[in-house]
Each structure stands twice: as structure tokens, then as C-alpha cells.
Amino acid sequence: MNNMFMSALLGFVVGMVGTGAGGAVAFVLKKPTNRFMSVILGLSSGLMISIVCFDLLPEAFEMAGLSTGIIGIIVGVGMITLVDQMIPERDFADRGLRKGGYIRTGVLLGVGIAMHNFPEGLAIGSGLAAETRLGLSLAAVIAFHNMPEGVAMATPMVVGGYSRIKIFLATIIAGIPMGFGAFFGSMLGEISPDLVSLCLAFAGGTMLFITCGELIPKSQNMHRGRASAFGIIVGIIAGIILSFNFR
């Protein structure tokens, strides 16, 4: 029982500190130019694509095969599409928030990150159940990987003029599901590879949809030049380096 609670505590800390550290960018950005924000949004998009395509999905495919992973991606895209339709842009505009579409993007990304964090918590919990060193190593890598996700979530909300304190709190809240995932992972001890694979692929599908359908278009609309493209490319390269050097 103590091991399960320790796993949950570690999961909560990793999830909230990881995304929260990325969300702290809200306190740094004062009055950014459109070009700068286009680069940052593109950079966040590139990082997200790399983490999903070179880390999250390959792990899902390796655990349970291509077919299970593809099913998870499709289900994830379908679910986040429904969420997308439930959060129309006009709702944010009606509340008097500037550039409501960007806040909507941040909210959608937060939902995807929260979904993403639960299966990562499962990995931490099951890793700790197998070997303490393995669980701690996974926790460190996941915390580091969650930082750009916090940046990706916070940046569009900053552009939309949302309260910086609320942005920071939102990024912390998005990390909470990791604690619950770690608890269940430790409790079950050995989780079915098919189940974990499905969860990881599901999260990957949601993140790809949000990045390609929301974040990248917003980045390109911020500035008509090549700033967005360069940001995306640099983000992808940085994500590749992270994926291969911190395994």
C-alpha cells in the first residue's frame, strides 16, 4: 500500500512540475511580437510532433504491434474531435476574452496533455513496481518531456490574453492525471502490454490532431513569413535529440 501511495506521489510531482515548468513561460512573455509568438508556437508544435512520432508511438507499436497502435490513434483522434466540437470558439469570444481561438487551442491541448499524462503515469507506476531504478528513470525522462508540452499549452493562451496565473494553474492541473496513472500502474503491477499500448497510442492521436489541426495553423496565422516553418523544423530537431538521448 505504501508503495502505491509513493508511486502516486511521484506521479503527481512529475506531472505537475513538468507541465507547470513549461507553463511558467506565461510569466516570462510580456508583450511578445507576432513573429516571436509564431516561432514559439511553431517550436512547440515541432517538439510535440517529435515526442509523439519518435517516442510515444514507437513505444506503443513495440509493446503490442502496429494494429493495436493504429486503433488507439484513430480512437484518440475521434475522441478529441468530439471535444473540439464541444468547445466552439464563439464561447470564448462571448466571455470577452481577446483572440478566443487561441485560448480554445490551449484548452484543447490541455485536454490532450491530461489524456497523455495518465498512460505515462501507468508507465511510472509499473516501472516502480518492477524496479525502483527503472521507475525513477522513467519519471525523470517524462518530467523533462512534459516541459515543452506545458510551453505548447501556455503559449496560445498567452497570445489569447488569458490570465497568466490561470494559465500556470491550468498547466499544473493538466499534470494531475499522471498521479492517478502511477497509482493504478503500481497497484496492478504488471499491466497488459495491449492496454498500455492502446493508451499511449490514444494519447498520441489526440496530440497529433491538436498540433496539426490547431497549433500549426495558429502559428502560421500569427506571421506571414517563414518564422513558423523555421520554428517547427527547429522543434522537430530538438525533439529528435531529446527522444534519442534521454531514453
mmCIF file of C-alpha atoms in Angstrom:
data_model
loop_
_atom_site.group_PDB
_atom_site.id
_atom_site.type_symbol
_atom_site.label_atom_id
_atom_site.label_comp_id
_atom_site.label_asym_id
_atom_site.label_seq_id
_atom_site.Cartn_x
_atom_site.Cartn_y
_atom_site.Cartn_z
ATOM 1 C CA MET A 1 0.000 0.000 0.000
ATOM 2 C CA ASN A 2 2.828 2.406 0.878
ATOM 3 C CA ASN A 3 4.465 1.673 -2.478
ATOM 4 C CA MET A 4 1.250 2.576 -4.288
ATOM 5 C CA PHE A 5 0.959 5.902 -2.486
ATOM 6 C CA MET A 6 4.637 6.669 -3.085
ATOM 7 C CA SER A 7 4.113 5.929 -6.777
ATOM 8 C CA ALA A 8 1.083 8.208 -6.845
ATOM 9 C CA LEU A 9 3.024 10.983 -5.084
ATOM 10 C CA LEU A 10 5.877 10.698 -7.568
ATOM 11 C CA GLY A 11 3.394 10.759 -10.447
ATOM 12 C CA PHE A 12 1.692 13.898 -9.146
ATOM 13 C CA VAL A 13 5.025 15.670 -8.649
ATOM 14 C CA VAL A 14 6.387 14.689 -12.069
ATOM 15 C CA GLY A 15 3.179 15.608 -13.878
ATOM 16 C CA MET A 16 2.585 18.944 -12.183
ATOM 17 C CA VAL A 17 6.225 20.066 -12.119
ATOM 18 C CA GLY A 18 6.857 19.023 -15.729
ATOM 19 C CA THR A 19 3.918 20.814 -17.367
ATOM 20 C CA GLY A 20 3.960 23.566 -14.729
ATOM 21 C CA ALA A 21 7.574 24.431 -15.547
ATOM 22 C CA GLY A 22 6.602 24.764 -19.185
ATOM 23 C CA GLY A 23 3.580 26.832 -18.199
ATOM 24 C CA ALA A 24 5.828 29.234 -16.286
ATOM 25 C CA VAL A 25 6.633 30.735 -19.702
ATOM 26 C CA ALA A 26 3.403 32.692 -19.168
ATOM 27 C CA PHE A 27 5.222 34.809 -16.598
ATOM 28 C CA VAL A 28 8.171 35.458 -18.907
ATOM 29 C CA LEU A 29 6.276 36.572 -22.006
ATOM 30 C CA LYS A 30 5.118 40.174 -21.529
ATOM 31 C CA LYS A 31 4.271 41.757 -24.893
ATOM 32 C CA PRO A 32 5.687 39.366 -27.499
ATOM 33 C CA THR A 33 5.679 40.293 -31.178
ATOM 34 C CA ASN A 34 3.666 38.262 -33.680
ATOM 35 C CA ARG A 35 6.866 36.960 -35.256
ATOM 36 C CA PHE A 36 8.226 35.792 -31.909
ATOM 37 C CA MET A 37 4.959 34.077 -30.988
ATOM 38 C CA SER A 38 4.828 32.428 -34.417
ATOM 39 C CA VAL A 39 8.286 30.964 -33.813
ATOM 40 C CA ILE A 40 7.355 29.798 -30.297
ATOM 41 C CA LEU A 41 4.116 28.193 -31.463
ATOM 42 C CA GLY A 42 5.997 26.512 -34.314
ATOM 43 C CA LEU A 43 8.754 25.361 -31.959
ATOM 44 C CA SER A 44 6.192 23.872 -29.582
ATOM 45 C CA SER A 45 4.463 22.153 -32.500
ATOM 46 C CA GLY A 46 7.709 20.637 -33.725
ATOM 47 C CA LEU A 47 8.611 19.393 -30.255
ATOM 48 C CA MET A 48 5.179 17.827 -29.870
ATOM 49 C CA ILE A 49 5.367 16.072 -33.241
ATOM 50 C CA SER A 50 8.810 14.667 -32.411
ATOM 51 C CA ILE A 51 7.818 13.430 -28.962
ATOM 52 C CA VAL A 52 4.738 11.705 -30.366
ATOM 53 C CA CYS A 53 6.293 10.264 -33.535
ATOM 54 C CA PHE A 54 9.754 9.316 -32.247
ATOM 55 C CA ASP A 55 8.980 8.377 -28.647
ATOM 56 C CA LEU A 56 5.330 7.811 -27.736
ATOM 57 C CA LEU A 57 4.027 5.951 -30.803
ATOM 58 C CA PRO A 58 7.118 3.755 -31.382
ATOM 59 C CA GLU A 59 6.827 2.575 -27.782
ATOM 60 C CA ALA A 60 3.138 1.801 -28.322
ATOM 61 C CA PHE A 61 3.879 -0.140 -31.533
ATOM 62 C CA GLU A 62 6.709 -2.049 -29.889
ATOM 63 C CA MET A 63 4.552 -3.118 -26.955
ATOM 64 C CA ALA A 64 1.529 -4.502 -28.796
ATOM 65 C CA GLY A 65 2.061 -4.235 -32.523
ATOM 66 C CA LEU A 66 1.078 -1.875 -35.304
ATOM 67 C CA SER A 67 -2.626 -2.729 -35.485
ATOM 68 C CA THR A 68 -3.310 -2.016 -31.797
ATOM 69 C CA GLY A 69 -1.388 1.241 -32.030
ATOM 70 C CA ILE A 70 -3.271 2.379 -35.140
ATOM 71 C CA ILE A 71 -6.594 1.617 -33.445
ATOM 72 C CA GLY A 72 -5.515 3.726 -30.470
ATOM 73 C CA ILE A 73 -4.570 6.640 -32.743
ATOM 74 C CA ILE A 74 -7.909 6.505 -34.567
ATOM 75 C CA VAL A 75 -9.879 6.377 -31.309
ATOM 76 C CA GLY A 76 -7.822 9.260 -29.916
ATOM 77 C CA VAL A 77 -8.441 11.428 -32.977
ATOM 78 C CA GLY A 78 -12.155 10.605 -32.859
ATOM 79 C CA MET A 79 -12.469 11.482 -29.182
ATOM 80 C CA ILE A 80 -10.591 14.774 -29.425
ATOM 81 C CA THR A 81 -12.673 15.689 -32.485
ATOM 82 C CA LEU A 82 -15.790 15.365 -30.328
ATOM 83 C CA VAL A 83 -14.162 17.503 -27.644
ATOM 84 C CA ASP A 84 -13.221 20.031 -30.348
ATOM 85 C CA GLN A 85 -16.856 20.328 -31.405
ATOM 86 C CA MET A 86 -17.950 20.815 -27.798
ATOM 87 C CA ILE A 87 -15.626 23.837 -27.359
ATOM 88 C CA PRO A 88 -16.631 26.319 -30.102
ATOM 89 C CA GLU A 89 -14.592 29.489 -30.498
ATOM 90 C CA ARG A 90 -17.583 31.759 -30.056
ATOM 91 C CA ASP A 91 -17.981 30.644 -26.428
ATOM 92 C CA PHE A 92 -14.631 32.185 -25.571
ATOM 93 C CA ALA A 93 -15.344 35.325 -27.578
ATOM 94 C CA ASP A 94 -18.690 35.773 -25.800
ATOM 95 C CA ARG A 95 -16.890 35.844 -22.469
ATOM 96 C CA GLY A 96 -14.953 38.904 -23.556
ATOM 97 C CA LEU A 97 -11.594 37.172 -23.953
ATOM 98 C CA ARG A 98 -9.279 38.501 -26.659
ATOM 99 C CA LYS A 99 -8.393 36.192 -29.505
ATOM 100 C CA GLY A 100 -10.602 33.453 -28.111
ATOM 101 C CA GLY A 101 -9.474 30.940 -30.733
ATOM 102 C CA TYR A 102 -6.009 30.805 -29.208
ATOM 103 C CA ILE A 103 -7.410 30.155 -25.737
ATOM 104 C CA ARG A 104 -9.531 27.388 -27.230
ATOM 105 C CA THR A 105 -6.373 25.866 -28.703
ATOM 106 C CA GLY A 106 -4.714 25.947 -25.286
ATOM 107 C CA VAL A 107 -7.736 24.301 -23.664
ATOM 108 C CA LEU A 108 -7.816 21.536 -26.280
ATOM 109 C CA LEU A 109 -4.100 20.992 -25.897
ATOM 110 C CA GLY A 110 -4.534 20.814 -22.133
ATOM 111 C CA VAL A 111 -7.147 18.085 -22.564
ATOM 112 C CA GLY A 112 -4.768 16.155 -24.802
ATOM 113 C CA ILE A 113 -1.887 16.573 -22.354
ATOM 114 C CA ALA A 114 -4.056 15.365 -19.476
ATOM 115 C CA MET A 115 -5.027 12.276 -21.511
ATOM 116 C CA HIS A 116 -1.372 11.802 -22.387
ATOM 117 C CA ASN A 117 -0.275 12.012 -18.763
ATOM 118 C CA PHE A 118 -2.424 9.141 -17.479
ATOM 119 C CA PRO A 119 -0.721 6.376 -19.519
ATOM 120 C CA GLU A 120 2.665 7.936 -18.761
ATOM 121 C CA GLY A 121 1.722 7.653 -15.097
ATOM 122 C CA LEU A 122 0.914 3.997 -15.722
ATOM 123 C CA ALA A 123 4.438 3.573 -17.064
ATOM 124 C CA ILE A 124 5.962 5.201 -13.968
ATOM 125 C CA GLY A 125 3.887 3.099 -11.569
ATOM 126 C CA SER A 126 4.502 -0.199 -13.311
ATOM 127 C CA GLY A 127 8.197 0.676 -13.669
ATOM 128 C CA LEU A 128 8.495 1.296 -9.941
ATOM 129 C CA ALA A 129 6.711 -1.985 -9.257
ATOM 130 C CA ALA A 130 9.257 -3.810 -11.408
ATOM 131 C CA GLU A 131 12.401 -1.971 -10.285
ATOM 132 C CA THR A 132 12.871 1.283 -8.390
ATOM 133 C CA ARG A 133 15.680 2.468 -10.668
ATOM 134 C CA LEU A 134 13.542 1.919 -13.762
ATOM 135 C CA GLY A 135 10.606 3.856 -12.326
ATOM 136 C CA LEU A 136 12.781 6.788 -11.272
ATOM 137 C CA SER A 137 14.497 6.898 -14.671
ATOM 138 C CA LEU A 138 11.130 6.950 -16.424
ATOM 139 C CA ALA A 139 9.925 9.699 -14.092
ATOM 140 C CA ALA A 140 12.944 11.900 -14.881
ATOM 141 C CA VAL A 141 12.581 11.473 -18.637
ATOM 142 C CA ILE A 142 8.821 12.068 -18.569
ATOM 143 C CA ALA A 143 9.208 15.216 -16.457
ATOM 144 C CA PHE A 144 11.710 16.592 -18.963
ATOM 145 C CA HIS A 145 9.476 15.688 -21.905
ATOM 146 C CA ASN A 146 6.456 17.347 -20.282
ATOM 147 C CA MET A 147 8.115 20.762 -20.192
ATOM 148 C CA PRO A 148 7.642 21.530 -23.907
ATOM 149 C CA GLU A 149 4.059 20.294 -23.588
ATOM 150 C CA GLY A 150 3.489 22.896 -20.882
ATOM 151 C CA VAL A 151 5.006 25.519 -23.187
ATOM 152 C CA ALA A 152 2.770 24.379 -26.045
ATOM 153 C CA MET A 153 -0.304 24.629 -23.825
ATOM 154 C CA ALA A 154 0.572 28.011 -22.294
ATOM 155 C CA THR A 155 1.737 29.831 -25.424
ATOM 156 C CA PRO A 156 -1.579 30.076 -27.331
ATOM 157 C CA MET A 157 -3.360 31.086 -24.112
ATOM 158 C CA VAL A 158 -0.819 33.871 -23.580
ATOM 159 C CA VAL A 159 -1.496 35.071 -27.130
ATOM 160 C CA GLY A 160 -5.227 35.000 -26.371
ATOM 161 C CA GLY A 161 -4.746 37.347 -23.434
ATOM 162 C CA TYR A 162 -5.695 34.842 -20.730
ATOM 163 C CA SER A 163 -4.651 35.480 -17.116
ATOM 164 C CA ARG A 164 -1.063 34.349 -16.536
ATOM 165 C CA ILE A 165 -1.874 32.965 -13.094
ATOM 166 C CA LYS A 166 -4.749 30.935 -14.541
ATOM 167 C CA ILE A 167 -2.508 29.667 -17.351
ATOM 168 C CA PHE A 168 0.079 28.486 -14.840
ATOM 169 C CA LEU A 169 -2.578 26.775 -12.716
ATOM 170 C CA ALA A 170 -4.078 25.150 -15.819
ATOM 171 C CA THR A 171 -0.731 23.623 -16.798
ATOM 172 C CA ILE A 172 -0.320 22.246 -13.278
ATOM 173 C CA ILE A 173 -3.826 20.758 -13.332
ATOM 174 C CA ALA A 174 -3.077 19.081 -16.682
ATOM 175 C CA GLY A 175 -0.338 17.100 -14.929
ATOM 176 C CA ILE A 176 -2.581 15.687 -12.195
ATOM 177 C CA PRO A 177 -3.790 12.595 -14.138
ATOM 178 C CA MET A 178 -0.220 11.288 -14.097
ATOM 179 C CA GLY A 179 -0.514 10.730 -10.351
ATOM 180 C CA PHE A 180 -3.646 8.626 -10.776
ATOM 181 C CA GLY A 181 -1.981 6.685 -13.582
ATOM 182 C CA ALA A 182 1.052 5.968 -11.402
ATOM 183 C CA PHE A 183 -1.208 4.740 -8.594
ATOM 184 C CA PHE A 184 -3.058 2.290 -10.836
ATOM 185 C CA GLY A 185 0.171 1.214 -12.517
ATOM 186 C CA SER A 186 1.715 0.338 -9.172
ATOM 187 C CA MET A 187 -1.483 -1.331 -7.970
ATOM 188 C CA LEU A 188 -1.763 -3.592 -10.988
ATOM 189 C CA GLY A 189 1.967 -4.290 -11.012
ATOM 190 C CA GLU A 190 2.023 -5.845 -14.428
ATOM 191 C CA ILE A 191 -0.311 -4.175 -16.882
ATOM 192 C CA SER A 192 -1.333 -5.831 -20.137
ATOM 193 C CA PRO A 193 1.005 -4.593 -22.906
ATOM 194 C CA ASP A 194 -2.012 -4.257 -25.195
ATOM 195 C CA LEU A 195 -3.764 -1.935 -22.731
ATOM 196 C CA VAL A 196 -0.738 0.288 -22.183
ATOM 197 C CA SER A 197 -0.071 0.385 -25.929
ATOM 198 C CA LEU A 198 -3.670 1.392 -26.608
ATOM 199 C CA CYS A 199 -3.496 4.188 -24.030
ATOM 200 C CA LEU A 200 -0.213 5.550 -25.396
ATOM 201 C CA ALA A 201 -1.458 5.469 -28.995
ATOM 202 C CA PHE A 202 -4.734 7.098 -27.933
ATOM 203 C CA ALA A 203 -2.780 9.945 -26.347
ATOM 204 C CA GLY A 204 -0.571 10.205 -29.435
ATOM 205 C CA GLY A 205 -3.608 10.545 -31.685
ATOM 206 C CA THR A 206 -5.052 13.364 -29.603
ATOM 207 C CA MET A 207 -1.753 15.238 -29.566
ATOM 208 C CA LEU A 208 -1.237 14.903 -33.332
ATOM 209 C CA PHE A 209 -4.755 16.168 -34.057
ATOM 210 C CA ILE A 210 -4.343 19.199 -31.815
ATOM 211 C CA THR A 211 -0.856 20.004 -33.102
ATOM 212 C CA CYS A 212 -1.670 19.648 -36.808
ATOM 213 C CA GLY A 213 -5.237 20.948 -36.676
ATOM 214 C CA GLU A 214 -4.896 23.772 -34.168
ATOM 215 C CA LEU A 215 -1.366 24.712 -33.146
ATOM 216 C CA ILE A 216 0.381 24.822 -36.535
ATOM 217 C CA PRO A 217 -2.411 26.803 -38.279
ATOM 218 C CA LYS A 218 -2.371 29.315 -35.421
ATOM 219 C CA SER A 219 1.404 29.606 -35.738
ATOM 220 C CA GLN A 220 1.154 30.323 -39.465
ATOM 221 C CA ASN A 221 -1.588 32.894 -38.969
ATOM 222 C CA MET A 222 0.462 34.850 -36.449
ATOM 223 C CA HIS A 223 3.081 35.862 -39.021
ATOM 224 C CA ARG A 224 3.023 35.571 -42.813
ATOM 225 C CA GLY A 225 6.754 34.969 -43.183
ATOM 226 C CA ARG A 226 8.807 31.809 -42.654
ATOM 227 C CA ALA A 227 9.049 32.173 -38.876
ATOM 228 C CA SER A 228 6.546 29.395 -38.237
ATOM 229 C CA ALA A 229 8.279 26.959 -40.593
ATOM 230 C CA PHE A 230 11.696 27.562 -39.037
ATOM 231 C CA GLY A 231 10.211 27.158 -35.558
ATOM 232 C CA ILE A 232 8.604 23.832 -36.490
ATOM 233 C CA ILE A 233 11.813 22.493 -38.034
ATOM 234 C CA VAL A 234 13.939 23.511 -35.036
ATOM 235 C CA GLY A 235 11.334 21.988 -32.718
ATOM 236 C CA ILE A 236 11.365 18.688 -34.599
ATOM 237 C CA ILE A 237 15.168 18.533 -34.500
ATOM 238 C CA ALA A 238 15.196 19.332 -30.769
ATOM 239 C CA GLY A 239 12.539 16.681 -30.173
ATOM 240 C CA ILE A 240 14.576 14.076 -32.049
ATOM 241 C CA ILE A 241 17.617 14.872 -29.910
ATOM 242 C CA LEU A 242 15.538 14.548 -26.734
ATOM 243 C CA SER A 243 13.934 11.297 -27.848
ATOM 244 C CA PHE A 244 17.223 9.577 -28.666
ATOM 245 C CA ASN A 245 19.420 10.986 -25.889
ATOM 246 C CA PHE A 246 17.086 10.610 -22.921
ATOM 247 C CA ARG A 247 15.811 7.068 -23.383
#
